[in-house]
């Protein structure tokens, strides 16, 4: 595959600008903010960098493609064109684990899952020259978002949500996630050399 890939940092709505600034500060290129996500270019090494160092993002995805589809044939053909074999290993597990469809002609989530899975399998057959995949290796969870007939296809690289990173093995229920809390702090004038007091800590 090429050295450069497009990555997506999903965000809580309203804090896209904070995550965008984080991506710029980390040296990622072609950073662009959209509703609920920030896209940027990087390398395979940057996948780990983003998952470790982005404080306000929810997850990090590899962007496989974005296209318009009005029929299941169009969905199948567009998904099959994507370079799945460049990312997914021969024995990799590749479930279509999450689908959303808003204001789109293709709205059946189960059918979108089935067609997408079939298209990926057909592409993998061409890549690896085999007719069956055991999927007993690393997991490559696939997420699909459809909005106004535009499909965004991604592979999750984070596994657990990023707010679960950190030193605490056990935690009690909190009103907001750590990633959102970090974003709220970064939206204030606070600097590292100043004392920070949270009067609601533990409430």
JSON list of N, CA, C and O in Angstrom, two decimals, residues 67-84 94 96 106 111-126 144 149 151 153:
[
{"chain": "A", "resi": 67, "resn": "UNK", "atom": "N", "xyz": [-18.22, 7.39, -0.76]},
{"chain": "A", "resi": 67, "resn": "UNK", "atom": "CA", "xyz": [-18.84, 7.34, -2.08]},
{"chain": "A", "resi": 67, "resn": "UNK", "atom": "C", "xyz": [-20.36, 7.45, -1.95]},
{"chain": "A", "resi": 67, "resn": "UNK", "atom": "O", "xyz": [-20.92, 7.25, -0.87]},
{"chain": "A", "resi": 68, "resn": "UNK", "atom": "N", "xyz": [-21.01, 7.74, -3.08]},
{"chain": "A", "resi": 68, "resn": "UNK", "atom": "CA", "xyz": [-22.46, 7.79, -3.13]},
{"chain": "A", "resi": 68, "resn": "UNK", "atom": "C", "xyz": [-23.00, 6.46, -3.63]},
{"chain": "A", "resi": 68, "resn": "UNK", "atom": "O", "xyz": [-22.45, 5.87, -4.56]},
{"chain": "A", "resi": 69, "resn": "UNK", "atom": "N", "xyz": [-24.06, 5.97, -2.99]},
{"chain": "A", "resi": 69, "resn": "UNK", "atom": "CA", "xyz": [-24.68, 4.71, -3.41]},
{"chain": "A", "resi": 69, "resn": "UNK", "atom": "C", "xyz": [-26.19, 4.81, -3.21]},
{"chain": "A", "resi": 69, "resn": "UNK", "atom": "O", "xyz": [-26.66, 5.10, -2.11]},
{"chain": "A", "resi": 70, "resn": "UNK", "atom": "N", "xyz": [-26.92, 4.58, -4.30]},
{"chain": "A", "resi": 70, "resn": "UNK", "atom": "CA", "xyz": [-28.39, 4.62, -4.25]},
{"chain": "A", "resi": 70, "resn": "UNK", "atom": "C", "xyz": [-29.00, 3.23, -4.33]},
{"chain": "A", "resi": 70, "resn": "UNK", "atom": "O", "xyz": [-30.18, 3.05, -4.01]},
{"chain": "A", "resi": 71, "resn": "UNK", "atom": "N", "xyz": [-28.20, 2.24, -4.75]},
{"chain": "A", "resi": 71, "resn": "UNK", "atom": "CA", "xyz": [-28.67, 0.86, -4.85]},
{"chain": "A", "resi": 71, "resn": "UNK", "atom": "C", "xyz": [-27.65, -0.06, -4.19]},
{"chain": "A", "resi": 71, "resn": "UNK", "atom": "O", "xyz": [-26.50, 0.32, -3.97]},
{"chain": "A", "resi": 72, "resn": "UNK", "atom": "N", "xyz": [-28.10, -1.28, -3.91]},
{"chain": "A", "resi": 72, "resn": "UNK", "atom": "CA", "xyz": [-27.18, -2.25, -3.29]},
{"chain": "A", "resi": 72, "resn": "UNK", "atom": "C", "xyz": [-26.09, -2.68, -4.27]},
{"chain": "A", "resi": 72, "resn": "UNK", "atom": "O", "xyz": [-24.98, -3.02, -3.86]},
{"chain": "A", "resi": 73, "resn": "UNK", "atom": "N", "xyz": [-26.38, -2.65, -5.56]},
{"chain": "A", "resi": 73, "resn": "UNK", "atom": "CA", "xyz": [-25.35, -2.95, -6.57]},
{"chain": "A", "resi": 73, "resn": "UNK", "atom": "C", "xyz": [-24.25, -1.89, -6.51]},
{"chain": "A", "resi": 73, "resn": "UNK", "atom": "O", "xyz": [-23.06, -2.21, -6.58]},
{"chain": "A", "resi": 74, "resn": "UNK", "atom": "N", "xyz": [-24.65, -0.62, -6.39]},
{"chain": "A", "resi": 74, "resn": "UNK", "atom": "CA", "xyz": [-23.66, 0.45, -6.29]},
{"chain": "A", "resi": 74, "resn": "UNK", "atom": "C", "xyz": [-22.85, 0.32, -5.00]},
{"chain": "A", "resi": 74, "resn": "UNK", "atom": "O", "xyz": [-21.63, 0.53, -5.00]},
{"chain": "A", "resi": 75, "resn": "UNK", "atom": "N", "xyz": [-23.53, -0.04, -3.92]},
{"chain": "A", "resi": 75, "resn": "UNK", "atom": "CA", "xyz": [-22.82, -0.24, -2.64]},
{"chain": "A", "resi": 75, "resn": "UNK", "atom": "C", "xyz": [-21.80, -1.36, -2.78]},
{"chain": "A", "resi": 75, "resn": "UNK", "atom": "O", "xyz": [-20.63, -1.20, -2.39]},
{"chain": "A", "resi": 76, "resn": "UNK", "atom": "N", "xyz": [-22.22, -2.49, -3.35]},
{"chain": "A", "resi": 76, "resn": "UNK", "atom": "CA", "xyz": [-21.32, -3.63, -3.53]},
{"chain": "A", "resi": 76, "resn": "UNK", "atom": "C", "xyz": [-20.10, -3.25, -4.37]},
{"chain": "A", "resi": 76, "resn": "UNK", "atom": "O", "xyz": [-18.96, -3.51, -3.98]},
{"chain": "A", "resi": 77, "resn": "UNK", "atom": "N", "xyz": [-20.33, -2.63, -5.52]},
{"chain": "A", "resi": 77, "resn": "UNK", "atom": "CA", "xyz": [-19.23, -2.30, -6.43]},
{"chain": "A", "resi": 77, "resn": "UNK", "atom": "C", "xyz": [-18.26, -1.29, -5.81]},
{"chain": "A", "resi": 77, "resn": "UNK", "atom": "O", "xyz": [-17.05, -1.40, -5.97]},
{"chain": "A", "resi": 78, "resn": "UNK", "atom": "N", "xyz": [-18.80, -0.30, -5.11]},
{"chain": "A", "resi": 78, "resn": "UNK", "atom": "CA", "xyz": [-17.94, 0.71, -4.49]},
{"chain": "A", "resi": 78, "resn": "UNK", "atom": "C", "xyz": [-17.11, 0.13, -3.35]},
{"chain": "A", "resi": 78, "resn": "UNK", "atom": "O", "xyz": [-15.94, 0.46, -3.20]},
{"chain": "A", "resi": 79, "resn": "UNK", "atom": "N", "xyz": [-17.73, -0.72, -2.55]},
{"chain": "A", "resi": 79, "resn": "UNK", "atom": "CA", "xyz": [-16.99, -1.34, -1.45]},
{"chain": "A", "resi": 79, "resn": "UNK", "atom": "C", "xyz": [-15.91, -2.27, -2.00]},
{"chain": "A", "resi": 79, "resn": "UNK", "atom": "O", "xyz": [-14.79, -2.29, -1.50]},
{"chain": "A", "resi": 80, "resn": "UNK", "atom": "N", "xyz": [-16.24, -3.02, -3.05]},
{"chain": "A", "resi": 80, "resn": "UNK", "atom": "CA", "xyz": [-15.27, -3.96, -3.61]},
{"chain": "A", "resi": 80, "resn": "UNK", "atom": "C", "xyz": [-14.06, -3.25, -4.21]},
{"chain": "A", "resi": 80, "resn": "UNK", "atom": "O", "xyz": [-12.96, -3.80, -4.25]},
{"chain": "A", "resi": 81, "resn": "UNK", "atom": "N", "xyz": [-14.23, -2.02, -4.67]},
{"chain": "A", "resi": 81, "resn": "UNK", "atom": "CA", "xyz": [-13.12, -1.27, -5.27]},
{"chain": "A", "resi": 81, "resn": "UNK", "atom": "C", "xyz": [-12.08, -0.86, -4.22]},
{"chain": "A", "resi": 81, "resn": "UNK", "atom": "O", "xyz": [-10.94, -0.53, -4.57]},
{"chain": "A", "resi": 82, "resn": "UNK", "atom": "N", "xyz": [-12.43, -0.85, -2.97]},
{"chain": "A", "resi": 82, "resn": "UNK", "atom": "CA", "xyz": [-11.53, -0.35, -1.92]},
{"chain": "A", "resi": 82, "resn": "UNK", "atom": "C", "xyz": [-10.40, -1.34, -1.67]},
{"chain": "A", "resi": 82, "resn": "UNK", "atom": "O", "xyz": [-10.56, -2.56, -1.83]},
{"chain": "A", "resi": 83, "resn": "UNK", "atom": "N", "xyz": [-9.22, -0.86, -1.26]},
{"chain": "A", "resi": 83, "resn": "UNK", "atom": "CA", "xyz": [-8.02, -1.72, -1.11]},
{"chain": "A", "resi": 83, "resn": "UNK", "atom": "C", "xyz": [-7.99, -2.52, 0.19]},
{"chain": "A", "resi": 83, "resn": "UNK", "atom": "O", "xyz": [-7.10, -2.36, 1.02]},
{"chain": "A", "resi": 84, "resn": "UNK", "atom": "N", "xyz": [-8.96, -3.41, 0.37]},
{"chain": "A", "resi": 84, "resn": "UNK", "atom": "CA", "xyz": [-9.06, -4.16, 1.63]},
{"chain": "A", "resi": 84, "resn": "UNK", "atom": "C", "xyz": [-7.83, -5.02, 1.89]},
{"chain": "A", "resi": 84, "resn": "UNK", "atom": "O", "xyz": [-7.37, -5.14, 3.02]},
{"chain": "A", "resi": 94, "resn": "UNK", "atom": "N", "xyz": [-12.79, -9.68, 9.97]},
{"chain": "A", "resi": 94, "resn": "UNK", "atom": "CA", "xyz": [-13.25, -8.39, 9.48]},
{"chain": "A", "resi": 94, "resn": "UNK", "atom": "C", "xyz": [-14.78, -8.27, 9.56]},
{"chain": "A", "resi": 94, "resn": "UNK", "atom": "O", "xyz": [-15.48, -8.24, 8.56]},
{"chain": "A", "resi": 96, "resn": "UNK", "atom": "N", "xyz": [-18.37, -6.48, 9.94]},
{"chain": "A", "resi": 96, "resn": "UNK", "atom": "CA", "xyz": [-19.00, -5.17, 9.73]},
{"chain": "A", "resi": 96, "resn": "UNK", "atom": "C", "xyz": [-19.78, -4.91, 11.01]},
{"chain": "A", "resi": 96, "resn": "UNK", "atom": "O", "xyz": [-20.95, -5.28, 11.14]},
{"chain": "A", "resi": 106, "resn": "UNK", "atom": "N", "xyz": [-30.74, 3.60, 0.99]},
{"chain": "A", "resi": 106, "resn": "UNK", "atom": "CA", "xyz": [-30.38, 2.31, 1.58]},
{"chain": "A", "resi": 106, "resn": "UNK", "atom": "C", "xyz": [-30.40, 2.49, 3.10]},
{"chain": "A", "resi": 106, "resn": "UNK", "atom": "O", "xyz": [-29.51, 3.12, 3.67]},
{"chain": "A", "resi": 111, "resn": "UNK", "atom": "N", "xyz": [-29.02, -5.38, 5.81]},
{"chain": "A", "resi": 111, "resn": "UNK", "atom": "CA", "xyz": [-28.70, -5.59, 4.40]},
{"chain": "A", "resi": 111, "resn": "UNK", "atom": "C", "xyz": [-27.39, -4.89, 4.02]},
{"chain": "A", "resi": 111, "resn": "UNK", "atom": "O", "xyz": [-26.60, -5.41, 3.23]},
{"chain": "A", "resi": 112, "resn": "UNK", "atom": "N", "xyz": [-27.18, -3.69, 4.56]},
{"chain": "A", "resi": 112, "resn": "UNK", "atom": "CA", "xyz": [-25.92, -2.98, 4.30]},
{"chain": "A", "resi": 112, "resn": "UNK", "atom": "C", "xyz": [-24.75, -3.80, 4.82]},
{"chain": "A", "resi": 112, "resn": "UNK", "atom": "O", "xyz": [-23.71, -3.93, 4.16]},
{"chain": "A", "resi": 113, "resn": "UNK", "atom": "N", "xyz": [-24.92, -4.40, 6.00]},
{"chain": "A", "resi": 113, "resn": "UNK", "atom": "CA", "xyz": [-23.87, -5.25, 6.57]},
{"chain": "A", "resi": 113, "resn": "UNK", "atom": "C", "xyz": [-23.58, -6.44, 5.65]},
{"chain": "A", "resi": 113, "resn": "UNK", "atom": "O", "xyz": [-22.41, -6.74, 5.36]},
{"chain": "A", "resi": 114, "resn": "UNK", "atom": "N", "xyz": [-24.62, -7.11, 5.20]},
{"chain": "A", "resi": 114, "resn": "UNK", "atom": "CA", "xyz": [-24.44, -8.32, 4.38]},
{"chain": "A", "resi": 114, "resn": "UNK", "atom": "C", "xyz": [-23.78, -7.99, 3.05]},
{"chain": "A", "resi": 114, "resn": "UNK", "atom": "O", "xyz": [-22.85, -8.70, 2.62]},
{"chain": "A", "resi": 115, "resn": "UNK", "atom": "N", "xyz": [-24.24, -6.94, 2.39]},
{"chain": "A", "resi": 115, "resn": "UNK", "atom": "CA", "xyz": [-23.68, -6.57, 1.08]},
{"chain": "A", "resi": 115, "resn": "UNK", "atom": "C", "xyz": [-22.23, -6.14, 1.23]},
{"chain": "A", "resi": 115, "resn": "UNK", "atom": "O", "xyz": [-21.35, -6.50, 0.42]},
{"chain": "A", "resi": 116, "resn": "UNK", "atom": "N", "xyz": [-21.94, -5.37, 2.27]},
{"chain": "A", "resi": 116, "resn": "UNK", "atom": "CA", "xyz": [-20.57, -4.92, 2.51]},
{"chain": "A", "resi": 116, "resn": "UNK", "atom": "C", "xyz": [-19.65, -6.10, 2.77]},
{"chain": "A", "resi": 116, "resn": "UNK", "atom": "O", "xyz": [-18.55, -6.18, 2.21]},
{"chain": "A", "resi": 117, "resn": "UNK", "atom": "N", "xyz": [-20.08, -7.01, 3.63]},
{"chain": "A", "resi": 117, "resn": "UNK", "atom": "CA", "xyz": [-19.27, -8.19, 3.94]},
{"chain": "A", "resi": 117, "resn": "UNK", "atom": "C", "xyz": [-19.00, -9.01, 2.69]},
{"chain": "A", "resi": 117, "resn": "UNK", "atom": "O", "xyz": [-17.86, -9.44, 2.44]},
{"chain": "A", "resi": 118, "resn": "UNK", "atom": "N", "xyz": [-20.03, -9.20, 1.87]},
{"chain": "A", "resi": 118, "resn": "UNK", "atom": "CA", "xyz": [-19.87, -9.98, 0.64]},
{"chain": "A", "resi": 118, "resn": "UNK", "atom": "C", "xyz": [-18.87, -9.32, -0.29]},
{"chain": "A", "resi": 118, "resn": "UNK", "atom": "O", "xyz": [-18.01, -10.00, -0.89]},
{"chain": "A", "resi": 119, "resn": "UNK", "atom": "N", "xyz": [-18.94, -8.00, -0.41]},
{"chain": "A", "resi": 119, "resn": "UNK", "atom": "CA", "xyz": [-18.03, -7.28, -1.31]},
{"chain": "A", "resi": 119, "resn": "UNK", "atom": "C", "xyz": [-16.58, -7.38, -0.82]},
{"chain": "A", "resi": 119, "resn": "UNK", "atom": "O", "xyz": [-15.66, -7.56, -1.62]},
{"chain": "A", "resi": 120, "resn": "UNK", "atom": "N", "xyz": [-16.39, -7.29, 0.49]},
{"chain": "A", "resi": 120, "resn": "UNK", "atom": "CA", "xyz": [-15.03, -7.39, 1.05]},
{"chain": "A", "resi": 120, "resn": "UNK", "atom": "C", "xyz": [-14.47, -8.78, 0.81]},
{"chain": "A", "resi": 120, "resn": "UNK", "atom": "O", "xyz": [-13.30, -8.95, 0.44]},
{"chain": "A", "resi": 121, "resn": "UNK", "atom": "N", "xyz": [-15.30, -9.81, 1.02]},
{"chain": "A", "resi": 121, "resn": "UNK", "atom": "CA", "xyz": [-14.85, -11.19, 0.80]},
{"chain": "A", "resi": 121, "resn": "UNK", "atom": "C", "xyz": [-14.43, -11.38, -0.66]},
{"chain": "A", "resi": 121, "resn": "UNK", "atom": "O", "xyz": [-13.39, -12.01, -0.93]},
{"chain": "A", "resi": 122, "resn": "UNK", "atom": "N", "xyz": [-15.22, -10.85, -1.59]},
{"chain": "A", "resi": 122, "resn": "UNK", "atom": "CA", "xyz": [-14.87, -10.99, -3.01]},
{"chain": "A", "resi": 122, "resn": "UNK", "atom": "C", "xyz": [-13.54, -10.30, -3.32]},
{"chain": "A", "resi": 122, "resn": "UNK", "atom": "O", "xyz": [-12.73, -10.81, -4.10]},
{"chain": "A", "resi": 123, "resn": "UNK", "atom": "N", "xyz": [-13.32, -9.14, -2.71]},
{"chain": "A", "resi": 123, "resn": "UNK", "atom": "CA", "xyz": [-12.04, -8.43, -2.91]},
{"chain": "A", "resi": 123, "resn": "UNK", "atom": "C", "xyz": [-10.89, -9.21, -2.30]},
{"chain": "A", "resi": 123, "resn": "UNK", "atom": "O", "xyz": [-9.80, -9.30, -2.90]},
{"chain": "A", "resi": 124, "resn": "UNK", "atom": "N", "xyz": [-11.11, -9.80, -1.13]},
{"chain": "A", "resi": 124, "resn": "UNK", "atom": "CA", "xyz": [-10.06, -10.59, -0.47]},
{"chain": "A", "resi": 124, "resn": "UNK", "atom": "C", "xyz": [-9.74, -11.84, -1.27]},
{"chain": "A", "resi": 124, "resn": "UNK", "atom": "O", "xyz": [-8.59, -12.30, -1.31]},
{"chain": "A", "resi": 125, "resn": "UNK", "atom": "N", "xyz": [-10.74, -12.43, -1.92]},
{"chain": "A", "resi": 125, "resn": "UNK", "atom": "CA", "xyz": [-10.50, -13.59, -2.78]},
{"chain": "A", "resi": 125, "resn": "UNK", "atom": "C", "xyz": [-9.52, -13.24, -3.89]},
{"chain": "A", "resi": 125, "resn": "UNK", "atom": "O", "xyz": [-8.61, -14.01, -4.22]},
{"chain": "A", "resi": 126, "resn": "UNK", "atom": "N", "xyz": [-9.71, -12.06, -4.49]},
{"chain": "A", "resi": 126, "resn": "UNK", "atom": "CA", "xyz": [-8.80, -11.62, -5.56]},
{"chain": "A", "resi": 126, "resn": "UNK", "atom": "C", "xyz": [-7.40, -11.38, -5.03]},
{"chain": "A", "resi": 126, "resn": "UNK", "atom": "O", "xyz": [-6.42, -11.69, -5.69]},
{"chain": "A", "resi": 144, "resn": "UNK", "atom": "N", "xyz": [-19.59, 1.70, 9.14]},
{"chain": "A", "resi": 144, "resn": "UNK", "atom": "CA", "xyz": [-20.15, 2.35, 7.97]},
{"chain": "A", "resi": 144, "resn": "UNK", "atom": "C", "xyz": [-21.15, 3.42, 8.42]},
{"chain": "A", "resi": 144, "resn": "UNK", "atom": "O", "xyz": [-22.05, 3.14, 9.23]},
{"chain": "A", "resi": 149, "resn": "UNK", "atom": "N", "xyz": [-27.20, 9.51, 1.37]},
{"chain": "A", "resi": 149, "resn": "UNK", "atom": "CA", "xyz": [-26.73, 8.57, 0.33]},
{"chain": "A", "resi": 149, "resn": "UNK", "atom": "C", "xyz": [-25.21, 8.56, 0.16]},
{"chain": "A", "resi": 149, "resn": "UNK", "atom": "O", "xyz": [-24.70, 7.89, -0.74]},
{"chain": "A", "resi": 151, "resn": "UNK", "atom": "N", "xyz": [-21.76, 7.27, 1.63]},
{"chain": "A", "resi": 151, "resn": "UNK", "atom": "CA", "xyz": [-21.29, 6.24, 2.54]},
{"chain": "A", "resi": 151, "resn": "UNK", "atom": "C", "xyz": [-19.83, 6.50, 2.92]},
{"chain": "A", "resi": 151, "resn": "UNK", "atom": "O", "xyz": [-18.99, 6.72, 2.06]},
{"chain": "A", "resi": 153, "resn": "UNK", "atom": "N", "xyz": [-16.78, 4.64, 4.82]},
{"chain": "A", "resi": 153, "resn": "UNK", "atom": "CA", "xyz": [-16.38, 3.29, 5.22]},
{"chain": "A", "resi": 153, "resn": "UNK", "atom": "C", "xyz": [-15.04, 3.36, 5.94]},
{"chain": "A", "resi": 153, "resn": "UNK", "atom": "O", "xyz": [-14.07, 3.92, 5.41]}
]
